[in-house]
Coordinates of C-alpha atoms and ligand atoms in Angstrom, one line a residue:
X1 CA -14.0 6.4 16.1
X2 CA -12.0 3.9 18.2
X3 CA -9.1 5.4 20.1
X4 CA -7.5 2.1 20.9
X5 CA -4.8 1.3 18.4
X6 CA -5.2 -2.4 19.0
X7 CA -8.8 -2.9 18.0
X8 CA -9.1 -6.1 15.9
X9 CA -10.8 -5.3 12.6
X10 CA -12.1 -2.0 13.9
X11 CA -13.0 1.1 11.9
X12 CA -10.3 3.7 11.9
X13 CA -10.7 7.4 11.2
X14 CA -8.7 10.2 9.6
X15 CA -7.0 12.4 12.1
X16 CA -7.8 16.0 11.3
X17 CA -7.4 19.0 13.6
X18 CA -6.9 16.7 16.6
X19 CA -10.0 14.5 16.1
X20 CA -10.5 11.0 14.7
X21 CA -13.1 11.5 12.1
X22 CA -14.9 9.6 9.3
X23 CA -14.3 10.7 5.7
X24 CA -16.8 13.4 4.6
X25 CA -18.3 11.2 1.9
X26 CA -18.6 8.3 4.4
X27 CA -16.6 6.0 2.2
X28 CA -14.3 3.3 3.6
X29 CA -12.0 0.5 2.4
X30 CA -10.9 -2.8 3.8
X31 CA -7.3 -3.7 4.6
X32 CA -6.5 -7.4 4.5
X33 CA -3.4 -9.5 5.4
X34 CA -1.3 -10.4 2.3
X35 CA -0.4 -13.7 4.0
X36 CA -4.0 -14.6 4.6
X37 CA -6.8 -12.7 2.8
X38 CA -9.4 -14.0 5.3
X39 CA -7.7 -11.9 7.9
X40 CA -9.4 -8.5 7.9
X41 CA -7.0 -6.0 9.5
X42 CA -9.4 -3.1 9.7
X43 CA -11.7 -0.7 7.8
X44 CA -10.2 2.7 6.9
X45 CA -11.4 6.0 5.4
X46 CA -11.5 6.2 1.6
X47 CA -10.9 9.9 1.7
X48 CA -11.6 12.4 -1.0
X49 CA -10.2 15.8 -1.8
X50 CA -12.6 17.4 0.7
X51 CA -10.9 15.5 3.5
X52 CA -7.5 16.4 2.3
X53 CA -8.6 20.0 2.0
X54 CA -9.8 20.0 5.7
X55 CA -6.5 18.4 6.8
X56 CA -4.5 21.1 4.9
X57 CA -6.6 23.9 6.4
X58 CA -6.1 22.4 9.9
X59 CA -2.3 22.2 9.3
X60 CA -2.3 25.8 8.0
X61 CA -4.2 27.0 11.0
X62 CA -1.9 25.2 13.5
X63 CA 1.3 26.4 11.9
X64 CA 1.1 30.0 13.2
X65 CA 1.3 28.8 16.8
X66 CA 3.6 25.7 16.3
X67 CA 6.3 27.7 14.5
X68 CA 6.7 29.9 17.6
X69 CA 7.0 27.0 20.0
X70 CA 10.7 26.9 20.9
X71 CA 12.4 24.0 19.1
X72 CA 13.6 22.3 22.3
X73 CA 10.0 22.3 23.5
X74 CA 8.8 20.8 20.2
X75 CA 11.5 18.2 20.8
X76 CA 10.2 17.3 24.2
X77 CA 7.1 16.0 22.5
X78 CA 9.3 13.9 20.1
X79 CA 11.2 12.5 23.1
X80 CA 7.8 11.4 24.6
X81 CA 6.8 9.9 21.3
X82 CA 10.0 7.9 21.0
X83 CA 9.3 6.6 24.5
X84 CA 5.8 5.6 23.5
X85 CA 7.0 3.8 20.4
X86 CA 9.4 1.8 22.6
X87 CA 6.5 0.8 24.8
X88 CA 4.3 -0.1 21.8
X89 CA 7.0 -1.6 19.7
X90 CA 5.9 -5.2 19.8
X91 CA 2.2 -4.5 19.1
X92 CA 3.1 -2.1 16.3
X93 CA 5.4 -4.7 14.8
X94 CA 2.7 -7.4 14.9
X95 CA 0.2 -5.1 13.3
X96 CA 2.7 -4.3 10.6
X97 CA 3.5 -7.9 9.8
X98 CA -0.3 -8.6 9.6
X99 CA -0.9 -5.7 7.3
X100 CA 2.1 -5.9 5.0
X101 CA 3.6 -9.3 5.4
X102 CA 7.3 -8.7 6.3
X103 CA 8.6 -11.1 8.9
X104 CA 8.2 -10.1 12.5
X105 CA 11.9 -9.6 13.2
X106 CA 12.0 -7.1 10.3
X107 CA 8.8 -5.4 11.4
X108 CA 10.4 -4.9 14.8
X109 CA 13.4 -3.4 12.9
X110 CA 11.0 -1.0 11.1
X111 CA 9.5 0.2 14.3
X112 CA 13.0 0.5 15.8
X113 CA 14.1 2.7 12.9
X114 CA 11.2 5.0 13.7
X115 CA 12.3 5.0 17.4
X116 CA 15.9 5.8 16.4
X117 CA 14.8 8.6 14.0
X118 CA 12.4 10.1 16.6
X119 CA 15.2 10.2 19.2
X120 CA 17.6 11.6 16.7
X121 CA 15.3 14.4 15.5
X122 CA 14.3 15.2 19.1
X123 CA 18.0 15.8 19.7
X124 CA 18.0 18.3 16.8
X125 CA 15.6 20.4 18.9
X126 CA 18.7 21.7 20.7
X127 CA 20.9 22.0 17.6
X128 CA 19.7 23.1 14.2
X129 CA 22.9 25.0 14.1
X130 CA 23.2 28.1 11.9
X131 CA 26.3 30.1 11.1
X132 CA 27.7 33.3 12.6
X133 CA 30.3 34.9 10.5
X134 CA 32.3 38.2 10.7
X135 CA 30.7 41.0 8.7
X136 CA 32.9 42.9 6.2
X137 CA 31.6 46.1 7.8
X138 CA 32.3 47.4 11.3
X139 CA 29.6 47.2 13.9
X140 CA 27.6 44.7 12.0
X141 CA 26.6 41.2 12.9
X142 CA 26.0 38.4 10.4
X143 CA 24.3 35.0 10.9
X144 CA 22.0 32.5 9.3
X145 CA 19.1 30.6 11.0
X146 CA 16.9 27.8 9.9
X147 CA 13.3 28.6 9.6
X148 CA 10.2 26.4 9.0
X149 CA 8.3 26.6 5.7
X150 CA 4.7 25.8 6.7
X151 CA 2.5 22.9 5.7
X152 CA 4.4 19.8 4.6
X153 CA 2.8 16.8 2.8
X154 CA 4.2 13.4 3.6
X155 CA 3.3 10.8 1.0
X156 CA 4.6 7.4 1.8
X157 CA 4.8 3.8 0.4
X158 CA 3.8 0.6 2.1
X159 CA 7.1 -1.2 2.5
X160 CA 8.4 0.7 5.5
X161 CA 5.2 1.8 7.0
X162 CA 6.6 3.3 10.2
X163 CA 10.2 4.0 9.4
X164 CA 9.6 6.2 6.3
X165 CA 6.8 8.3 7.9
X166 CA 9.2 9.0 10.8
X167 CA 11.9 10.1 8.4
X168 CA 9.6 12.8 7.1
X169 CA 7.3 13.7 10.0
X170 CA 9.9 14.0 12.8
X171 CA 12.3 16.4 11.0
X172 CA 9.3 18.4 9.7
X173 CA 8.0 18.8 13.3
X174 CA 11.2 19.6 15.0
X175 CA 11.9 22.3 12.4
X176 CA 8.5 23.9 13.3
X177 CA 6.3 22.8 10.3
X178 CA 2.9 21.2 10.4
X179 CA 2.1 18.0 8.5
X180 CA -0.5 16.3 6.4
X181 CA 0.3 12.6 6.2
X182 CA -1.0 10.3 3.4
X183 CA 0.2 6.7 3.8
X184 CA -0.1 4.0 1.2
X185 CA -3.6 2.5 1.1
X186 CA -2.0 -0.9 1.8
X187 CA -0.6 0.1 5.2
X188 CA -3.1 2.4 7.0
X189 CA -3.0 0.7 10.4
X190 CA 0.7 1.3 10.9
X191 CA 0.0 5.0 10.0
X192 CA -2.8 5.1 12.5
X193 CA -0.5 3.5 15.2
X194 CA 2.2 6.1 14.4
X195 CA -0.1 9.1 14.5
X196 CA -1.7 7.8 17.7
X197 CA 1.7 7.9 19.3
X198 CA 2.1 11.5 18.3
X199 CA -1.3 12.4 19.6
X200 CA -0.6 10.7 22.9
X201 CA 2.8 12.3 23.2
X202 CA 1.0 15.7 23.1
X203 CA 1.3 17.1 19.6
X204 CA -1.1 20.0 19.5
X205 CA -4.2 19.7 17.4
X206 CA -3.8 20.4 13.7
X207 CA 0.0 20.0 13.8
X208 CA -0.1 16.4 12.5
X209 CA -3.0 15.3 10.3
X210 CA -3.6 11.9 8.8
X211 CA -5.7 11.3 5.7
X212 CA -6.0 7.8 4.3
X213 CA -6.8 7.3 0.6
X214 CA -5.5 7.1 -2.9
X215 CA -4.0 9.2 -5.7
X216 CA -6.7 12.0 -5.6
X217 CA -5.7 12.8 -2.0
X218 CA -2.1 12.7 -3.0
X219 CA -2.7 15.0 -5.9
X220 CA -4.2 17.7 -3.7
X221 CA -1.3 17.3 -1.3
X222 CA 1.1 18.1 -4.1
X223 CA -0.9 21.0 -5.6
X224 CA -2.7 22.9 -2.8
X225 CA -1.4 26.5 -2.5
X226 CA -0.9 26.2 1.3
X227 CA 1.5 23.2 1.0
X228 CA 5.1 24.4 0.9
X229 CA 7.0 21.0 1.0
X230 CA 6.0 17.8 -0.6
X231 CA 8.0 14.9 0.7
X232 CA 7.3 11.7 -1.4
X233 CA 8.7 8.2 -1.2
X234 CA 7.4 5.7 -3.8
X235 CA 7.8 4.6 -7.3
X236 CA 9.6 6.7 -9.9
X237 CA 6.5 7.0 -12.2
X238 CA 4.4 8.4 -9.4
X239 CA 7.3 10.6 -8.2
X240 CA 7.5 12.1 -11.6
X241 CA 3.8 13.0 -11.5
X242 CA 4.1 14.5 -8.0
X243 CA 7.0 16.6 -9.2
X244 CA 5.1 17.8 -12.2
X245 CA 2.0 18.6 -10.1
X246 CA 4.0 20.5 -7.6
X247 CA 6.1 22.5 -10.0
X248 CA 3.7 25.3 -10.9
X249 CA 3.4 26.2 -7.2
X250 CA 7.2 26.3 -6.8
X251 CA 6.9 23.9 -3.9
X252 CA 10.0 22.3 -2.4
X253 CA 9.7 18.7 -3.6
X254 CA 11.7 15.9 -2.1
X255 CA 11.5 12.6 -3.9
X256 CA 12.8 9.2 -2.9
X257 CA 12.0 6.6 -5.6
X258 CA 12.9 3.3 -7.2
X259 CA 16.1 1.3 -7.2
X260 CA 18.0 -1.5 -9.0
X261 CA 20.8 -2.0 -6.5
X262 CA 23.9 -4.0 -7.1
X263 CA 26.2 -6.2 -5.1
X264 CA 29.7 -6.6 -6.7
X265 CA 31.6 -9.7 -5.8
X266 CA 35.3 -9.8 -6.6
X267 CA 37.4 -12.9 -7.0
X268 CA 39.1 -12.2 -3.6
X269 CA 35.9 -11.9 -1.7
X270 CA 35.0 -14.1 1.3
X271 CA 32.4 -16.0 -0.6
X272 CA 30.3 -17.3 2.3
X273 CA 30.1 -13.7 3.6
X274 CA 29.0 -12.5 0.2
X275 CA 26.4 -15.3 0.0
X276 CA 25.0 -14.3 3.4
X277 CA 24.8 -10.7 2.2
X278 CA 23.1 -11.5 -1.1
X279 CA 20.5 -13.6 0.6
X280 CA 19.7 -10.9 3.1
X281 CA 19.9 -8.1 0.5
X282 CA 18.0 -10.0 -2.2
X283 CA 15.2 -11.8 -0.2
X284 CA 14.9 -9.7 3.0
X285 CA 11.5 -8.1 3.0
X286 CA 10.7 -10.4 0.1
X287 CA 12.8 -8.2 -2.1
X288 CA 10.4 -5.3 -1.5
X289 CA 13.0 -2.8 -0.4
X290 CA 14.0 0.2 -2.4
X291 CA 17.6 -0.9 -1.5
X292 CA 17.0 -4.6 -2.3
X293 CA 20.1 -6.3 -3.9
X294 CA 18.3 -7.4 -7.0
X295 CA 21.5 -7.5 -9.1
X296 CA 24.6 -9.4 -8.2
X297 CA 27.7 -9.0 -10.4
X298 CA 30.2 -11.7 -9.8
X299 CA 33.8 -12.1 -11.0
X300 CA 34.0 -14.9 -13.5
X301 CA 36.7 -16.7 -11.5
X302 CA 34.3 -17.3 -8.6
X303 CA 31.0 -17.2 -10.5
X304 CA 30.3 -20.9 -10.5
X305 CA 31.2 -21.3 -6.9
X306 CA 29.1 -18.4 -5.9
X307 CA 26.1 -19.7 -7.9
X308 CA 26.3 -23.1 -6.3
X309 CA 26.3 -21.8 -2.8
X310 CA 23.7 -19.0 -3.4
X311 CA 21.1 -21.2 -5.0
X312 CA 21.4 -23.9 -2.3
X313 CA 20.8 -21.2 0.3
X314 CA 18.0 -19.5 -1.7
X315 CA 16.1 -22.8 -2.1
X316 CA 16.4 -23.5 1.7
X317 CA 14.8 -20.2 2.7
X318 CA 11.5 -20.8 4.6
X319 CA 8.6 -18.8 3.0
X320 CA 5.4 -18.2 4.9
X321 CA 3.3 -16.1 7.2
X322 CA 5.7 -13.5 8.8
X323 CA 4.1 -14.0 12.2
X324 CA 5.6 -17.4 12.4
X325 CA 9.1 -16.8 13.9
X326 CA 10.6 -19.6 11.8
X327 CA 9.7 -18.0 8.6
X328 CA 12.4 -16.0 6.7
X329 CA 10.5 -14.7 3.7
X330 CA 6.9 -13.3 3.8
X331 CA 4.4 -12.8 1.0
X332 CA 4.3 -10.1 -1.7
X333 CA 2.2 -7.2 -0.7
X334 CA -0.7 -7.7 -3.0
X335 CA -2.2 -9.8 -5.8
X336 CA -0.9 -7.3 -8.4
X337 CA 2.6 -7.3 -7.0
X338 CA 2.7 -11.1 -7.1
X339 CA 1.4 -10.9 -10.7
X340 CA 4.3 -8.5 -11.5
X341 CA 6.8 -10.9 -10.0
X342 CA 5.4 -13.8 -12.1
X343 CA 5.5 -11.7 -15.2
X344 CA 9.2 -10.8 -14.7
X345 CA 10.0 -14.5 -14.1
X346 CA 8.5 -15.1 -17.6
X347 CA 10.3 -12.1 -19.1
X348 CA 13.6 -13.4 -17.7
X349 CA 13.1 -16.8 -19.3
X350 CA 12.0 -15.3 -22.6
X351 CA 15.1 -13.1 -22.6
X352 CA 17.3 -16.1 -22.3
X353 CA 18.5 -16.0 -18.7
X354 CA 18.9 -19.3 -16.8
X355 CA 16.3 -19.9 -14.1
X356 CA 18.4 -21.5 -11.4
X357 CA 16.1 -21.5 -8.3
X358 CA 12.5 -20.8 -7.6
X359 CA 10.3 -19.3 -10.3
X360 CA 6.9 -20.3 -9.1
X361 CA 4.0 -19.0 -7.0
X362 CA 3.5 -21.0 -3.7
X363 CA -0.1 -21.8 -3.2
X364 CA -0.3 -25.1 -1.4
X365 CA -2.5 -25.4 1.7
X366 CA -2.9 -22.2 3.7
X367 CA -0.5 -20.4 1.3
X368 CA -3.4 -20.2 -1.2
X369 CA -4.9 -17.5 0.8
X370 CA -1.8 -15.3 0.4
X371 CA 0.6 -13.9 -2.2
X372 CA 3.6 -16.1 -1.8
X373 CA 6.4 -16.7 -4.3
X374 CA 9.5 -18.8 -4.2
X375 CA 12.9 -17.0 -3.8
X376 CA 14.0 -16.9 -7.4
X377 CA 17.5 -16.7 -8.9
X378 CA 18.4 -16.0 -12.5
X379 CA 21.9 -16.8 -13.8
X380 CA 23.7 -15.9 -17.0
X381 CA 21.9 -12.6 -17.0
X382 CA 22.9 -10.0 -19.6
X383 CA 23.0 -6.5 -18.0
X384 CA 20.8 -5.2 -20.8
X385 CA 17.9 -7.6 -20.0
X386 CA 14.8 -6.2 -18.5
X387 CA 15.3 -8.3 -15.3
X388 CA 18.7 -6.5 -14.9
X389 CA 17.3 -3.1 -15.6
X390 CA 13.8 -2.7 -14.1
X391 CA 12.7 -2.7 -10.5
X392 CA 10.8 -5.9 -9.9
X393 CA 10.2 -5.4 -6.1
X394 CA 9.9 -9.1 -5.4
X395 CA 12.1 -12.1 -4.4
X396 CA 14.0 -12.2 -7.7
X397 CA 17.8 -11.8 -8.0
X398 CA 19.7 -11.5 -11.3
X399 CA 23.3 -12.8 -11.3
X400 CA 25.6 -11.3 -13.9
X401 CA 29.1 -12.4 -14.8
X402 CA 32.0 -9.9 -15.0
X403 CA 35.7 -10.0 -15.9
X404 CA 37.1 -7.0 -14.0
X405 CA 36.2 -4.3 -11.4
X406 CA 36.0 -1.7 -14.2
X407 CA 33.4 -3.8 -16.0
X408 CA 31.5 -4.5 -12.8
X409 CA 31.3 -0.7 -12.1
X410 CA 30.1 -0.1 -15.6
X411 CA 27.4 -2.7 -15.2
X412 CA 26.6 -1.4 -11.7
X413 CA 26.1 2.2 -13.0
X414 CA 24.3 1.1 -16.2
X415 CA 20.8 1.5 -14.9
X416 CA 18.4 4.4 -14.6
X417 CA 18.5 4.3 -10.8
X418 CA 21.2 5.2 -8.3
X419 CA 20.2 4.3 -4.7
X420 CA 22.6 1.7 -3.2
X421 CA 25.5 -0.5 -4.2
X422 CA 28.1 -2.7 -2.5
X423 CA 31.3 -4.5 -3.0
X424 CA 32.7 -7.7 -1.5
X425 CA 36.5 -7.7 -1.7
X426 CA 39.5 -7.9 0.6
X427 CA 41.5 -5.5 -1.6
X428 CA 41.4 -2.0 -0.2
X429 CA 42.3 -0.4 -3.5
X430 CA 39.3 -2.0 -5.2
X431 CA 37.0 -1.1 -2.3
X432 CA 38.0 2.6 -2.5
X433 CA 37.8 2.7 -6.3
X434 CA 34.3 1.3 -6.2
X435 CA 33.4 3.6 -3.4
X436 CA 34.4 6.6 -5.5
X437 CA 33.0 5.4 -8.9
X438 CA 29.6 3.9 -8.1
X439 CA 27.2 6.8 -8.7
X440 CA 24.8 6.0 -5.9
X441 CA 23.6 7.8 -2.7
X442 CA 24.6 4.8 -0.5
X443 CA 27.5 2.4 -0.7
X444 CA 28.6 -0.5 1.4
X445 CA 31.9 -2.5 1.7
X446 CA 31.6 -6.2 2.6
X447 CA 27.9 -5.8 3.4
X448 CA 24.8 -6.0 1.3
X449 CA 23.0 -3.0 -0.2
X450 CA 20.6 -2.7 2.8
X451 CA 21.3 -1.6 6.3
X452 CA 21.2 2.2 6.5
X453 CA 21.3 3.9 9.9
X454 CA 19.3 7.0 10.7
X455 CA 22.1 9.4 11.4
X456 CA 23.5 9.5 7.9
X457 CA 21.8 10.9 4.8
X458 CA 19.6 8.4 2.9
X459 CA 18.6 8.7 -0.7
X460 CA 19.7 8.2 -4.3
X461 CA 20.8 9.7 -7.6
X462 CA 19.3 9.7 -11.1
X463 CA 15.8 8.3 -11.3
X464 CA 15.9 7.4 -7.6
X465 CA 16.0 10.9 -6.2
X466 CA 16.0 14.6 -7.0
X467 CA 19.1 15.6 -4.9
X468 CA 17.5 15.8 -1.5
X469 CA 18.3 13.4 1.3
X470 CA 16.3 12.0 4.2
X471 CA 17.7 11.1 7.6
X472 CA 20.7 12.6 9.4
X473 CA 20.9 16.3 9.6
X474 CA 20.5 16.4 5.8
X475 CA 16.8 15.9 6.4
X476 CA 16.7 19.3 8.1
X477 CA 17.6 20.9 4.8
X478 CA 14.3 19.5 3.3
X479 CA 12.2 20.8 6.1
X480 CA 13.7 24.2 6.8
X481 CA 14.9 27.2 4.8
X482 CA 17.9 29.4 5.5
X483 CA 17.4 33.0 6.5
X484 CA 20.5 35.2 6.5
X485 CA 20.3 38.0 9.0
X486 CA 22.4 41.2 9.2
X487 CA 22.3 43.4 12.3
X488 CA 23.9 46.8 11.8
X489 CA 24.6 48.5 15.2
X490 CA 26.8 51.3 13.8
X491 CA 24.0 53.8 13.7
X492 CA 24.8 54.9 10.2
X493 CA 24.3 53.7 6.7
X494 CA 27.0 51.2 5.7
X495 CA 27.0 49.9 2.2
X496 CA 28.3 46.4 1.6
X497 CA 30.9 46.0 -1.2
X498 CA 31.1 49.8 -1.5
X499 CA 32.1 51.6 1.7
X500 CA 35.8 51.4 2.4
X501 CA 36.8 50.2 5.8
X502 CA 39.5 51.8 7.8
X503 CA 42.3 49.5 8.9
Ligands
NAD1 P1 3.7 4.2 -5.2 O1 4.4 5.1 -6.0 O2 2.6 3.3 -5.9 O3 2.9 4.9 -4.0 C1 3.6 5.8 -3.1 C2 2.5 6.7 -2.5 O4 2.1 7.6 -3.5 C3 1.3 6.0 -2.0 O5 0.9 6.7 -0.7 C4 0.3 6.3 -3.1 O6 -1.1 6.2 -2.6 C5 0.7 7.7 -3.5 N1 0.2 8.1 -4.8 C6 -0.2 7.4 -5.8 N2 -0.5 8.1 -6.9 C7 -0.3 9.4 -6.5 C8 -0.4 10.7 -7.2 N3 -0.9 10.8 -8.4 N4 -0.1 11.8 -6.5 C9 0.3 11.7 -5.2 N5 0.5 10.5 -4.5 C10 0.1 9.4 -5.2 O7 4.7 3.3 -4.5 P2 4.5 2.0 -3.5 O8 4.1 0.8 -4.4 O9 3.7 2.4 -2.3 O10 6.0 1.7 -3.0 C11 7.0 1.0 -3.7 C12 7.9 2.0 -4.4 O11 8.5 2.8 -3.4 C13 9.1 1.2 -5.0 O12 9.4 1.8 -6.3 C14 10.3 1.5 -4.1 O13 11.5 1.5 -4.7 C15 9.9 2.9 -3.6 N6 10.6 3.2 -2.4 C16 11.7 4.1 -2.4 C17 12.4 4.3 -1.2 C18 13.5 5.3 -1.3 O14 13.9 5.8 -0.2 N7 14.1 5.6 -2.4 C19 12.0 3.7 0.0 C20 10.9 2.8 0.0 C21 10.2 2.6 -1.2

C-alpha cells in the first residue's frame, strides 16, 4: 500500500494495528470528484465486517498500554500531529476540494479547524481537571478523576472530512481511549490524510485504526461488545439506527445529526449585513452544512427590501469547480444529492412557494461532468411547507415572512431539529430574548448560523442531538467517565452519613 498521501489515483489501504492493509475480501471502490466525474481521486477498500472486527481487536489490544501513557505524553503526539497538519494544510485542502467539492478557501478552513482542535485537545493533556472536595469525615480525602472508557468508534459524514474526525478522535486519544474510525465512503482520501498525520506523529500501533466502507462496517462499530463509545455524526435517520443498535450493549452513544437552521431578520437589522450572512450561511459549502441557514424569517416591514437584495446577490454567485479560486459555490456531493435538491425544488413549487432565484441544474460545458445546481431562493414560504421543515442539504434557501419577534421565534423553533439559529437586530432586548428562547445548541447575534469555534461546545437539541456535545471541554465528557475516589487515612472504619463527627 502506498505510504505517500499525495499519490494521484493510487490505491489506499485500511490502517489496522499500525499497518496499511487491503481489505480481507480484496474488494475496493473508486472515489471520484463531484465537480468532474472523469477525475478519479483514488481507489479505497470496500471493507467488510471482518476488517472492522480486526480493527476493533487491534484497538482493544492497544488500549491496555495507551490508557497508562500519561496524558501529557499522549498530548505531545497530538502537538506533533497539529504541526504536521499545518505543514500539509494546502495539500490536504486540495485533496478535500477534489474529493468533496467545497471551494478551496473553505477546504482550508476545514483543515484549519482540525488544526485548531488538535492543538486545543493537546492542551487538555495537562488539564482534564477533576474535583477535590472536603470529606464529611475526618482523615478522609475525596476527589474525582476522568478515566478513559476503551475502544471508541468514530463514524463521520462527508461534509467536514477532516474537522469532524478531529472533533472525535483528538479528545478520544487525549483521554486515553483507542479509536476505530469509519469515514463516509465519499471522503476516504481526507480520512487517509488525517490518519497518516497521526501515524507520522507517532501514535502507537493499534491506537488509531481506519476502516473504509459502508453501513455494514458502521453496524459492527455500533454493536461490537468491545466498543464502549460510539460517536456518530450524520443524518438523523442513520443516527437513530446507530442509537438502536448500540442500546442493548449499553454503550455511550454520542449523536450529532441533521439541522434546519434559521436566520431571523428584524425590521431594525442592518440589511446588507443580514444579506451577507444569509448568502454565506445559505450557500456556503453549497448548503451542505449541518448548520446551513436554510430558513430565513424576515420581518414584514423589510421583507421586500431583503428579498430584492438577497436574490440579486444569490444570482450573482459564481458556481463551479472549487479548485478555481474565483468560484464561490461548488457542486453537490453526489448524483443522488443533486437529485434530492431538484426534487425539493419541485416540491417547493408544488406547495405554492415562489421560486425567486435559481431552481435548475447547471450542466453546460464542463459542468455536465459534475453535480452543479443554481443557488436557489424560495419566497412566500409557509413554515409548514416541506421545504421549510426538512433538511435539503443543498443550495436552497426558504424565506418566510413574520410580523413580530415572538412569531419569528415560534417559526424558528417549529421544526424537529435544534442545531443553530441567529438573529439580526440592533435592539439588545430582542437579541437577548431570542438568545434565551430559541431552543438550539448554538446561537448567533448579527452573524449567520455557521461559524463555530473549537473551544466552545458544538451540537444540537431535539432530532439534531442526544444531549452530548463535541468540541470544547464538553467533548471530554463524551470520551471519559468520572471516577470518584475516597481515601480514608484514619485507620478505622468511618461510616458516611452515620458516624457523628466531633466538632
Ligand atoms: P449519513 O447519515 O448518510 O452517513 C454518516 C455516516 O454513517 C457515514 O460514515 C455512513 O457510511 C455511516 N452509516 C451509514 N449507515 C450506517 C449504519 N447503519 N450504521 C452505522 N453507520 C452507518 O450522513 P452523510 O450523508 O454522510 O452526512 C450528511 C448528514 O450529516 C446531514 O444530515 C447533516 O446535517 C449531518 N451532519 C451533522 C452535523 C452535526 O454536527 N450535527 C455535522 C455535519 C453533518
